[in-house]
Structures are given as C-alpha cells and as structure tokens.
Amino acid sequence: MLRGSWRQLWLFLLLLLQLLLLPGAPEPRGTSRPWEGTDEPGSAWAWPGFQRLQEQLRAAGALSKRYWTLFSCQVWPDDCDEEAAARPLGWRLPLLGQRYLDLLTTWYCSFQDCCPSGDCRISNNFTGLEWDLNVRLHGQHLVRQLVLRTVRGYLETPQPDKALALSFHGWSGTGKNFVARMLVENLYRDGLMSDCVRMFIATFHFPHRKYVDLYKEQLMGQIRETQQLCHQTLFIFDEAEKLHPGLLEVLGPHLERRAPEGHRAKFAWTIFLFLSNLRGDIINEVVLKLLKAGWSREEITMEHLEPHLQAEIVETTDSGFGHSRLVKENLIDYFIPFLPLEYRHVRLCARDAFLSQELLYTEETLDEIAQMMVYVPKEEQLFSSQGCKSISQRINYFLS
C-alpha cells in the first residue's frame, strides 16, 4: 500500500514538472518572450490558431502551479503559502486546460480529499435531481415531492443514526427504475458505474433458492466492501418481492438505528432502495376510486395511499417481503406509491423518447403511439397497462 502511494506520488510530481516546463507556464518577472508585443498583421504570432494554443498552454502551466501549491501544503504545511493555495483560478479554461484540470484533479484526489463532499465520486446534485423529477418524470407528483425531500434531508443530516430505506411500489412502467436511475446519476459522478453504488436484481443475482446461504455471504460481503470504500453508499434491490426471505433478514441489521458514538470520526450515509410491483393493483384501485369520486389526480395524497399499501403488503401471501422484519419492525422509512399512468402521460413519454433520439414528431404521431398501448380497466380504460414501458420500441416500429 505504501509503495503504491509513493509510486503514485512520484508520477504526480513528474506530471507537474512536465507541465511546468510547457510553453506558457508562469515565468520569473522580467522574463520576456520573442512573440510578446508582436501582433502586426501577417506575423506568425498573430495567427488566431497560435494565439489560442498559446492561451491553452499558459492555462495548463498556471494549472500545474496551482496544484503544486495545493500539494506542497499537504506535504510541507509549515511552509505553505495559504493565500496562494486559497486563491481561486482567475481564468476560463480552454479545451486543453480543461483536459489538464481533469487529469490533475484525478491524481490529486487519489490521495487528498478535494471536493465539497470530501469524495470526488459523490456529487449530490440536488438541483439536477429536482429538475429531473419535475421535467422528466410524468404523472408522479407524490414521488416528486417525497423522494427529493427525504433523500436531501437525509444526506444533509450531519450524523444520521440509521440508513434511509425507501420502498417503491407500482405497476410496471410507472417509473420506479427511472427514478432510481435519476438518484444514481445525480448523487454520484459515475452513476451506476460508481464504486459507491450496487444494484441487485433478484431473479438475476439470486436465482436459485438452494444457494441462498452463499448469496447471503456474498451480499453481506459486497455491502461491507462498498461501505468501506465510500462514506455515502446506495444499494438498489429490483424485483424486491422476489428476494428470498433469508436475504431480506440479513439486511435487517443495516436498517436498524445505530447507537450514537461520541468519538466516531466519520459518519456513514447509506440508502436502500427496494423496487417492487407488489400490490400495485391496490394503488390502482384506490386511485380509480378517488377519480370516480371526483378527486383530481393531483389532489391524491400519501394519506390516501400509504396506509392501504402497507397493510396489503403485510397481508400478502405470495411474497416474503411483507413478512420480513424489514416491514414488520418498521425498518423501511417510506412506502412510496407510483400511480398508474394515463393517456396524457404516455404521450409525454413518447415525446421525450423522440427528443432523446433527436427525431422529429407531430402531435398526431404522439397520439398514434399512445393509442397503441392497452388501457384498463376494460370499462373506463383510464390506465396504461404497461405504463410507459416499450415506448421506444413502439417508436422504432412506427418509424420502420
């Protein structure tokens, strides 16, 4: 470990030395360059391409000096020029400078925390998350309100005493995976590829009941390893209703409240997301009843849905999820209902799919695609049976 750190240190120093020797690096006062002051028309130094290159190289040199100052303050704190280290970069990075910034930041952050969160892998872009929930998610006002508030509140808590556990429920295609992906993309720089994120699909990662003991050991190992790597972690369990009861039980200790530790230097933030179709039919029934009674969709609140949803999950007999200690001991903080999507929401999904592929569309085209979906119940035909799932495939069929 130590040898690797020193190798990384020397490589970093060599990189800085190379950049400091580049043309455009800061030089002693009084040093002049042959091209300075030569901007007459026809001069080679006045060529716009050369001037841009000169600016880029000068930016790279200044950037090298900036990171050398930050680095030297860590190694030789007694000789640190704190004013220079705190001084912001006063220029706009051109392309080459931006490349050097990315490269140097990667090296510097490999041995020194340099981001507001203390970990450059963690972005916590709540503004971006709010925009995604408001603009890209359709027909889910309850999800929009609750997810942003609970996730932001939890991650801004200085010393959380337990993990945050959210359980998403609703029909297929209503946006459960979509919102999970929004969280990953806005909370972590590398999205699903981040070292701080693990996603498990019940039927893919844990397909055989006879290997449940092995799965339990592997799952606990992955959770422990991820938490050691990152102080803020996210675990997603898709098809949660199909998880073996034994796997659900081993998650219990991770969701319990932790006794406060007065001398703990670092606090861990952990989010568990459970995605499930379980009792989506109950959500649909309650929504349909309220709509028939004259309520508008946007007037439906969590109080209308969550008690029914949680009670039905506990009473279900075709899944171990409702009988696990996660549910019985109230270790899950929120059961979040995803409402069934209507015709107007399907049209918006079709529009977004066209825009994401940079394809032209008309209002008539959106109607044609929305009309290709199957709507239920048979009499009212209010809700898309597949939500917005398969919209992209239907666009491809429409264009072929």
Short mmCIF file of C-alpha atoms in Angstrom, two decimals:
data_model
loop_
_atom_site.label_atom_id
_atom_site.label_comp_id
_atom_site.label_asym_id
_atom_site.label_seq_id
_atom_site.Cartn_x
_atom_site.Cartn_y
_atom_site.Cartn_z
CA MET A 1 0.00 0.00 0.00
CA LEU A 2 2.79 2.42 1.00
CA ARG A 3 4.90 1.54 -2.04
CA GLY A 4 1.93 2.15 -4.33
CA SER A 5 1.30 5.53 -2.73
CA TRP A 6 4.91 6.64 -3.26
CA ARG A 7 4.81 5.47 -6.87
CA GLN A 8 1.63 7.49 -7.34
CA LEU A 9 3.31 10.48 -5.68
CA TRP A 10 6.38 10.40 -7.95
CA LEU A 11 4.24 10.04 -11.07
CA PHE A 12 2.24 13.05 -9.95
CA LEU A 13 5.40 15.09 -9.37
CA LEU A 14 6.75 14.14 -12.81
CA LEU A 15 3.48 15.19 -14.39
CA LEU A 16 3.62 18.55 -12.66
CA LEU A 17 7.25 19.04 -13.73
CA GLN A 18 6.39 18.35 -17.34
CA LEU A 19 3.51 20.79 -17.26
CA LEU A 20 5.55 23.46 -15.55
CA LEU A 21 8.10 23.25 -18.36
CA LEU A 22 5.47 23.71 -21.04
CA PRO A 23 5.41 26.97 -23.01
CA GLY A 24 3.04 29.33 -21.27
CA ALA A 25 3.95 28.22 -17.74
CA PRO A 26 4.45 31.05 -15.25
CA GLU A 27 7.97 32.53 -15.51
CA PRO A 28 10.07 34.87 -13.34
CA ARG A 29 9.23 38.53 -13.53
CA GLY A 30 11.07 40.40 -16.21
CA THR A 31 11.33 37.40 -18.49
CA SER A 32 10.26 38.29 -21.99
CA ARG A 33 9.24 36.11 -24.91
CA PRO A 34 10.11 36.86 -28.55
CA TRP A 35 6.47 36.86 -29.61
CA GLU A 36 5.19 39.27 -26.96
CA GLY A 37 4.29 42.60 -28.47
CA THR A 38 4.36 41.14 -31.98
CA ASP A 39 0.82 41.30 -33.24
CA GLU A 40 1.26 43.05 -36.58
CA PRO A 41 -0.86 41.69 -39.41
CA GLY A 42 0.98 38.88 -41.16
CA SER A 43 3.03 37.97 -38.11
CA ALA A 44 3.07 34.26 -37.37
CA TRP A 45 2.49 35.08 -33.72
CA ALA A 46 -0.73 36.91 -34.61
CA TRP A 47 -2.26 33.81 -36.22
CA PRO A 48 -5.51 33.13 -34.27
CA GLY A 49 -4.79 29.41 -34.02
CA PHE A 50 -1.40 30.06 -32.47
CA GLN A 51 -2.88 32.57 -30.03
CA ARG A 52 -5.44 30.01 -28.91
CA LEU A 53 -2.70 27.42 -28.47
CA GLN A 54 -0.61 29.94 -26.53
CA GLU A 55 -3.58 30.62 -24.23
CA GLN A 56 -4.16 26.89 -23.70
CA LEU A 57 -0.54 26.19 -22.82
CA ARG A 58 -0.40 29.17 -20.50
CA ALA A 59 -3.56 27.87 -18.76
CA ALA A 60 -2.01 24.41 -18.38
CA GLY A 61 1.10 25.93 -16.81
CA ALA A 62 -0.93 28.04 -14.37
CA LEU A 63 -2.98 24.98 -13.50
CA SER A 64 0.20 23.00 -12.78
CA LYS A 65 1.42 25.69 -10.44
CA ARG A 66 -1.96 25.78 -8.69
CA TYR A 67 -1.91 22.04 -7.97
CA TRP A 68 1.75 22.14 -6.93
CA THR A 69 0.81 24.75 -4.32
CA LEU A 70 -2.06 22.60 -3.03
CA PHE A 71 0.15 19.52 -2.97
CA SER A 72 3.08 21.22 -1.20
CA CYS A 73 0.71 22.48 1.51
CA GLN A 74 -0.16 18.88 2.29
CA VAL A 75 3.46 17.66 2.38
CA TRP A 76 5.15 20.72 3.95
CA PRO A 77 2.37 22.52 5.91
CA ASP A 78 4.86 24.75 7.79
CA ASP A 79 5.98 26.34 4.53
CA CYS A 80 2.53 26.55 2.99
CA ASP A 81 1.54 29.69 1.12
CA GLU A 82 -2.05 29.61 2.37
CA GLU A 83 -3.02 32.72 0.45
CA ALA A 84 -1.86 31.19 -2.84
CA ALA A 85 -3.50 27.86 -2.04
CA ALA A 86 -6.84 29.52 -1.35
CA ARG A 87 -6.66 31.86 -4.34
CA PRO A 88 -9.24 30.84 -6.97
CA LEU A 89 -8.27 30.31 -10.57
CA GLY A 90 -8.97 33.59 -12.30
CA TRP A 91 -9.28 32.41 -15.89
CA ARG A 92 -11.58 30.40 -18.06
CA LEU A 93 -10.24 27.01 -19.11
CA PRO A 94 -9.98 26.35 -22.82
CA LEU A 95 -10.18 22.77 -24.07
CA LEU A 96 -6.56 21.83 -23.37
CA GLY A 97 -6.66 23.44 -19.94
CA GLN A 98 -9.85 21.52 -19.11
CA ARG A 99 -8.18 18.26 -20.06
CA TYR A 100 -5.27 19.04 -17.74
CA LEU A 101 -7.70 20.02 -15.00
CA ASP A 102 -9.48 16.67 -15.25
CA LEU A 103 -6.18 14.79 -15.28
CA LEU A 104 -4.64 16.66 -12.39
CA THR A 105 -7.82 16.51 -10.35
CA THR A 106 -7.89 12.72 -10.71
CA TRP A 107 -4.30 12.44 -9.47
CA TYR A 108 -4.69 14.97 -6.69
CA CYS A 109 -7.93 13.44 -5.40
CA SER A 110 -6.35 9.99 -5.30
CA PHE A 111 -4.51 10.95 -2.10
CA GLN A 112 -6.24 14.11 -0.88
CA ASP A 113 -9.92 14.95 -0.47
CA CYS A 114 -10.59 17.92 -2.72
CA CYS A 115 -14.36 18.07 -3.21
CA PRO A 116 -17.04 19.72 -1.04
CA SER A 117 -18.38 16.26 -0.11
CA GLY A 118 -14.87 15.03 0.74
CA ASP A 119 -15.14 12.44 -2.04
CA CYS A 120 -14.99 13.38 -5.71
CA ARG A 121 -17.12 10.37 -6.60
CA ILE A 122 -20.07 11.94 -4.79
CA SER A 123 -21.82 14.86 -6.48
CA ASN A 124 -25.16 15.20 -4.60
CA ASN A 125 -26.59 17.41 -7.33
CA PHE A 126 -29.96 18.16 -5.73
CA THR A 127 -30.69 20.88 -8.27
CA GLY A 128 -30.28 18.37 -11.07
CA LEU A 129 -32.37 15.81 -9.21
CA GLU A 130 -35.17 18.32 -8.71
CA TRP A 131 -35.06 19.24 -12.41
CA ASP A 132 -35.20 15.59 -13.48
CA LEU A 133 -38.12 14.82 -11.19
CA ASN A 134 -40.04 17.91 -12.35
CA VAL A 135 -39.32 17.68 -16.07
CA ARG A 136 -38.57 14.07 -16.98
CA LEU A 137 -40.92 12.20 -14.63
CA HIS A 138 -44.60 12.26 -15.59
CA GLY A 139 -47.72 11.63 -13.55
CA GLN A 140 -45.96 11.05 -10.21
CA HIS A 141 -46.47 14.13 -8.07
CA LEU A 142 -46.22 12.13 -4.84
CA VAL A 143 -42.88 10.64 -5.86
CA ARG A 144 -41.60 14.05 -6.92
CA GLN A 145 -42.40 15.60 -3.56
CA LEU A 146 -41.32 12.78 -1.28
CA VAL A 147 -38.14 11.49 -2.91
CA LEU A 148 -36.40 14.86 -3.16
CA ARG A 149 -37.37 15.90 0.36
CA THR A 150 -36.40 12.64 2.09
CA VAL A 151 -33.17 11.99 0.20
CA ARG A 152 -31.91 15.55 0.51
CA GLY A 153 -32.90 15.77 4.16
CA TYR A 154 -31.14 12.51 4.95
CA LEU A 155 -27.90 13.32 3.11
CA GLU A 156 -27.75 16.75 4.73
CA THR A 157 -28.14 15.27 8.21
CA PRO A 158 -24.74 15.67 9.93
CA GLN A 159 -24.91 12.45 11.94
CA PRO A 160 -27.58 10.00 10.69
CA ASP A 161 -28.47 7.29 13.18
CA LYS A 162 -29.75 4.81 10.58
CA ALA A 163 -29.79 4.06 6.90
CA LEU A 164 -32.57 5.54 4.76
CA ALA A 165 -34.84 2.81 3.35
CA LEU A 166 -37.36 3.60 0.60
CA SER A 167 -39.65 1.06 -0.99
CA PHE A 168 -41.05 1.95 -4.45
CA HIS A 169 -44.31 0.20 -5.41
CA GLY A 170 -46.42 0.33 -8.53
CA TRP A 171 -47.20 -1.29 -11.84
CA SER A 172 -44.51 -1.99 -14.37
CA GLY A 173 -43.59 1.06 -16.46
CA THR A 174 -44.69 3.69 -13.94
CA GLY A 175 -41.15 4.97 -13.30
CA LYS A 176 -39.62 3.06 -10.38
CA ASN A 177 -36.38 2.18 -12.16
CA PHE A 178 -36.43 5.57 -13.87
CA VAL A 179 -36.40 7.42 -10.53
CA ALA A 180 -33.77 5.07 -9.11
CA ARG A 181 -31.56 5.93 -12.09
CA MET A 182 -32.18 9.66 -11.53
CA LEU A 183 -30.95 9.28 -7.96
CA VAL A 184 -27.83 7.42 -9.04
CA GLU A 185 -26.98 9.89 -11.80
CA ASN A 186 -27.42 12.97 -9.61
CA LEU A 187 -25.84 11.67 -6.42
CA TYR A 188 -22.77 10.04 -7.97
CA ARG A 189 -20.39 11.28 -10.63
CA ASP A 190 -20.10 7.89 -12.35
CA GLY A 191 -23.74 6.84 -11.99
CA LEU A 192 -24.27 3.08 -11.86
CA MET A 193 -20.55 2.58 -12.54
CA SER A 194 -19.66 4.27 -9.23
CA ASP A 195 -17.80 2.29 -6.58
CA CYS A 196 -20.40 3.63 -4.13
CA VAL A 197 -23.44 2.07 -5.85
CA ARG A 198 -24.59 -1.55 -6.02
CA MET A 199 -27.68 -2.76 -7.88
CA PHE A 200 -29.14 -6.22 -7.40
CA ILE A 201 -31.89 -7.84 -9.47
CA ALA A 202 -33.50 -10.68 -7.53
CA THR A 203 -34.00 -13.11 -10.40
CA PHE A 204 -30.58 -12.36 -11.90
CA HIS A 205 -28.23 -12.15 -8.91
CA PHE A 206 -30.06 -14.61 -6.63
CA PRO A 207 -31.85 -17.04 -8.99
CA HIS A 208 -31.50 -20.37 -7.12
CA ARG A 209 -33.05 -20.96 -3.70
CA LYS A 210 -30.62 -23.79 -2.92
CA TYR A 211 -27.71 -21.34 -2.95
CA VAL A 212 -29.30 -18.85 -0.57
CA ASP A 213 -26.58 -19.30 2.08
CA LEU A 214 -23.91 -18.48 -0.50
CA TYR A 215 -25.94 -15.50 -1.68
CA LYS A 216 -26.24 -14.22 1.88
CA GLU A 217 -22.49 -14.38 2.36
CA GLN A 218 -21.82 -12.66 -0.98
CA LEU A 219 -24.41 -9.95 -0.33
CA MET A 220 -23.05 -9.13 3.11
CA GLY A 221 -19.54 -9.04 1.71
CA GLN A 222 -20.48 -6.63 -1.06
CA ILE A 223 -22.34 -4.32 1.31
CA ARG A 224 -19.42 -4.30 3.74
CA GLU A 225 -16.87 -3.71 0.96
CA THR A 226 -18.88 -0.86 -0.57
CA GLN A 227 -19.31 0.86 2.78
CA GLN A 228 -15.57 0.62 3.39
CA LEU A 229 -14.88 2.24 0.02
CA CYS A 230 -17.39 5.09 0.37
CA HIS A 231 -18.89 7.09 3.20
CA GLN A 232 -22.10 7.54 1.16
CA THR A 233 -23.49 4.40 -0.43
CA LEU A 234 -26.60 3.41 -2.38
CA PHE A 235 -27.98 -0.14 -2.67
CA ILE A 236 -30.80 -0.91 -5.10
CA PHE A 237 -32.83 -4.12 -4.98
CA ASP A 238 -35.00 -4.58 -8.07
CA GLU A 239 -37.86 -7.14 -8.00
CA ALA A 240 -37.66 -6.93 -4.21
CA GLU A 241 -40.79 -9.05 -3.80
CA LYS A 242 -38.84 -12.00 -5.27
CA LEU A 243 -35.96 -11.81 -2.80
CA HIS A 244 -35.57 -14.91 -0.64
CA PRO A 245 -36.65 -14.29 2.99
CA GLY A 246 -33.15 -15.19 4.15
CA LEU A 247 -31.66 -12.37 2.09
CA LEU A 248 -34.18 -9.90 3.47
CA GLU A 249 -33.32 -10.93 7.01
CA VAL A 250 -29.59 -10.28 6.62
CA LEU A 251 -30.41 -6.72 5.55
CA GLY A 252 -32.18 -6.05 8.86
CA PRO A 253 -29.11 -5.04 10.90
CA HIS A 254 -28.14 -2.50 8.24
CA LEU A 255 -31.51 -0.75 8.58
CA GLU A 256 -31.67 -0.64 12.36
CA ARG A 257 -30.96 2.50 14.33
CA ARG A 258 -27.37 2.79 15.47
CA ALA A 259 -26.37 3.81 18.97
CA PRO A 260 -24.62 7.22 18.87
CA GLU A 261 -20.84 7.03 19.03
CA GLY A 262 -19.41 10.12 20.61
CA HIS A 263 -15.90 9.65 19.27
CA ARG A 264 -16.75 8.41 15.78
CA ALA A 265 -14.64 10.39 13.33
CA LYS A 266 -16.71 9.75 10.22
CA PHE A 267 -20.39 9.11 9.73
CA ALA A 268 -21.77 6.89 7.00
CA TRP A 269 -24.78 7.67 4.85
CA THR A 270 -26.46 4.62 3.33
CA ILE A 271 -29.61 4.48 1.20
CA PHE A 272 -31.50 1.27 0.44
CA LEU A 273 -33.98 1.32 -2.45
CA PHE A 274 -36.44 -1.54 -2.90
CA LEU A 275 -38.29 -1.62 -6.25
CA SER A 276 -41.37 -3.82 -6.48
CA ASN A 277 -44.58 -4.42 -8.40
CA LEU A 278 -46.05 -5.80 -5.17
CA ARG A 279 -49.60 -4.54 -4.54
CA GLY A 280 -49.54 -2.17 -7.46
CA ASP A 281 -53.12 -3.32 -8.06
CA ILE A 282 -54.15 -1.82 -4.71
CA ILE A 283 -52.65 1.53 -5.70
CA ASN A 284 -54.62 1.41 -8.95
CA GLU A 285 -57.87 0.54 -7.16
CA VAL A 286 -57.54 3.43 -4.69
CA VAL A 287 -56.66 5.91 -7.45
CA LEU A 288 -59.56 4.75 -9.63
CA LYS A 289 -61.99 5.07 -6.71
CA LEU A 290 -60.82 8.61 -5.93
CA LEU A 291 -61.01 9.69 -9.57
CA LYS A 292 -64.56 8.34 -9.84
CA ALA A 293 -65.47 10.24 -6.66
CA GLY A 294 -64.46 13.50 -8.33
CA TRP A 295 -60.95 13.95 -6.99
CA SER A 296 -58.32 15.23 -9.39
CA ARG A 297 -55.14 13.20 -9.69
CA GLU A 298 -53.02 15.96 -8.16
CA GLU A 299 -55.28 16.06 -5.05
CA ILE A 300 -54.38 12.49 -4.13
CA THR A 301 -52.05 12.45 -1.12
CA MET A 302 -49.85 9.93 0.67
CA GLU A 303 -52.54 9.67 3.36
CA HIS A 304 -54.90 8.22 0.75
CA LEU A 305 -52.47 5.53 -0.33
CA GLU A 306 -49.70 4.61 2.10
CA PRO A 307 -51.86 3.02 4.85
CA HIS A 308 -53.66 0.83 2.31
CA LEU A 309 -50.42 -0.08 0.58
CA GLN A 310 -48.53 -1.02 3.75
CA ALA A 311 -51.45 -3.07 5.11
CA GLU A 312 -51.78 -5.01 1.87
CA ILE A 313 -48.04 -5.68 1.70
CA VAL A 314 -48.11 -7.17 5.20
CA GLU A 315 -51.08 -9.39 4.34
CA THR A 316 -49.77 -10.65 1.00
CA THR A 317 -49.16 -14.39 0.86
CA ASP A 318 -47.26 -14.71 -2.42
CA SER A 319 -44.09 -12.90 -1.29
CA GLY A 320 -41.81 -12.99 1.72
CA PHE A 321 -41.24 -9.25 1.55
CA GLY A 322 -44.31 -8.35 3.63
CA HIS A 323 -43.45 -10.92 6.29
CA SER A 324 -39.82 -9.88 6.64
CA ARG A 325 -38.56 -7.96 9.66
CA LEU A 326 -37.93 -5.01 7.35
CA VAL A 327 -41.69 -4.50 7.16
CA LYS A 328 -42.82 -5.93 10.49
CA GLU A 329 -40.33 -3.90 12.52
CA ASN A 330 -40.91 -0.71 10.51
CA LEU A 331 -37.33 -0.58 9.27
CA ILE A 332 -38.49 0.82 5.92
CA ASP A 333 -38.95 4.57 6.25
CA TYR A 334 -41.39 5.15 3.36
CA PHE A 335 -43.53 3.03 1.08
CA ILE A 336 -43.75 5.25 -1.98
CA PRO A 337 -46.64 4.59 -4.39
CA PHE A 338 -46.21 5.11 -8.13
CA LEU A 339 -49.61 5.95 -9.63
CA PRO A 340 -50.87 4.28 -12.82
CA LEU A 341 -50.19 6.38 -15.91
CA GLU A 342 -52.93 7.81 -18.09
CA TYR A 343 -53.10 8.56 -21.82
CA ARG A 344 -51.70 12.08 -21.42
CA HIS A 345 -48.66 10.76 -19.56
CA VAL A 346 -47.96 8.17 -22.24
CA ARG A 347 -47.97 10.98 -24.85
CA LEU A 348 -45.37 12.86 -22.79
CA CYS A 349 -43.22 9.73 -22.55
CA ALA A 350 -43.44 9.34 -26.34
CA ARG A 351 -42.44 12.99 -26.81
CA ASP A 352 -39.42 12.54 -24.52
CA ALA A 353 -38.38 9.42 -26.42
CA PHE A 354 -38.45 11.32 -29.71
CA LEU A 355 -36.45 14.19 -28.21
CA SER A 356 -33.85 11.86 -26.70
CA GLN A 357 -33.26 10.34 -30.15
CA GLU A 358 -33.31 13.79 -31.79
CA LEU A 359 -36.21 12.75 -34.02
CA LEU A 360 -38.93 14.99 -35.37
CA TYR A 361 -42.51 14.30 -34.33
CA THR A 362 -46.01 15.72 -34.66
CA GLU A 363 -48.90 15.79 -32.21
CA GLU A 364 -50.65 13.23 -34.44
CA THR A 365 -47.62 10.93 -34.13
CA LEU A 366 -47.74 11.11 -30.34
CA ASP A 367 -51.43 10.24 -30.42
CA GLU A 368 -50.82 7.26 -32.68
CA ILE A 369 -48.16 5.85 -30.37
CA ALA A 370 -50.23 6.44 -27.24
CA GLN A 371 -53.20 4.70 -28.86
CA MET A 372 -51.08 1.61 -29.47
CA MET A 373 -50.98 0.93 -25.70
CA VAL A 374 -53.57 -1.17 -23.87
CA TYR A 375 -55.68 0.67 -21.28
CA VAL A 376 -57.53 -0.71 -18.26
CA PRO A 377 -59.99 -1.27 -16.60
CA LYS A 378 -61.98 -2.59 -19.50
CA GLU A 379 -64.88 -0.17 -18.95
CA GLU A 380 -63.06 3.06 -18.09
CA GLN A 381 -59.80 2.42 -20.00
CA LEU A 382 -58.01 5.04 -17.90
CA PHE A 383 -54.62 3.49 -17.13
CA SER A 384 -51.92 2.19 -19.44
CA SER A 385 -51.36 -1.47 -18.52
CA GLN A 386 -47.63 -1.12 -19.26
CA GLY A 387 -47.19 2.46 -18.17
CA CYS A 388 -44.55 3.99 -20.41
CA LYS A 389 -42.70 0.73 -20.92
CA SER A 390 -41.91 -0.25 -24.53
CA ILE A 391 -42.49 3.30 -25.82
CA SER A 392 -39.07 3.37 -27.51
CA GLN A 393 -39.76 0.04 -29.23
CA ARG A 394 -43.08 1.33 -30.49
CA ILE A 395 -41.38 4.40 -31.91
CA ASN A 396 -38.92 2.16 -33.77
CA TYR A 397 -41.83 0.12 -35.13
CA PHE A 398 -43.60 3.32 -36.15
CA LEU A 399 -40.52 4.62 -37.98
CA SER A 400 -39.67 1.37 -39.76
#
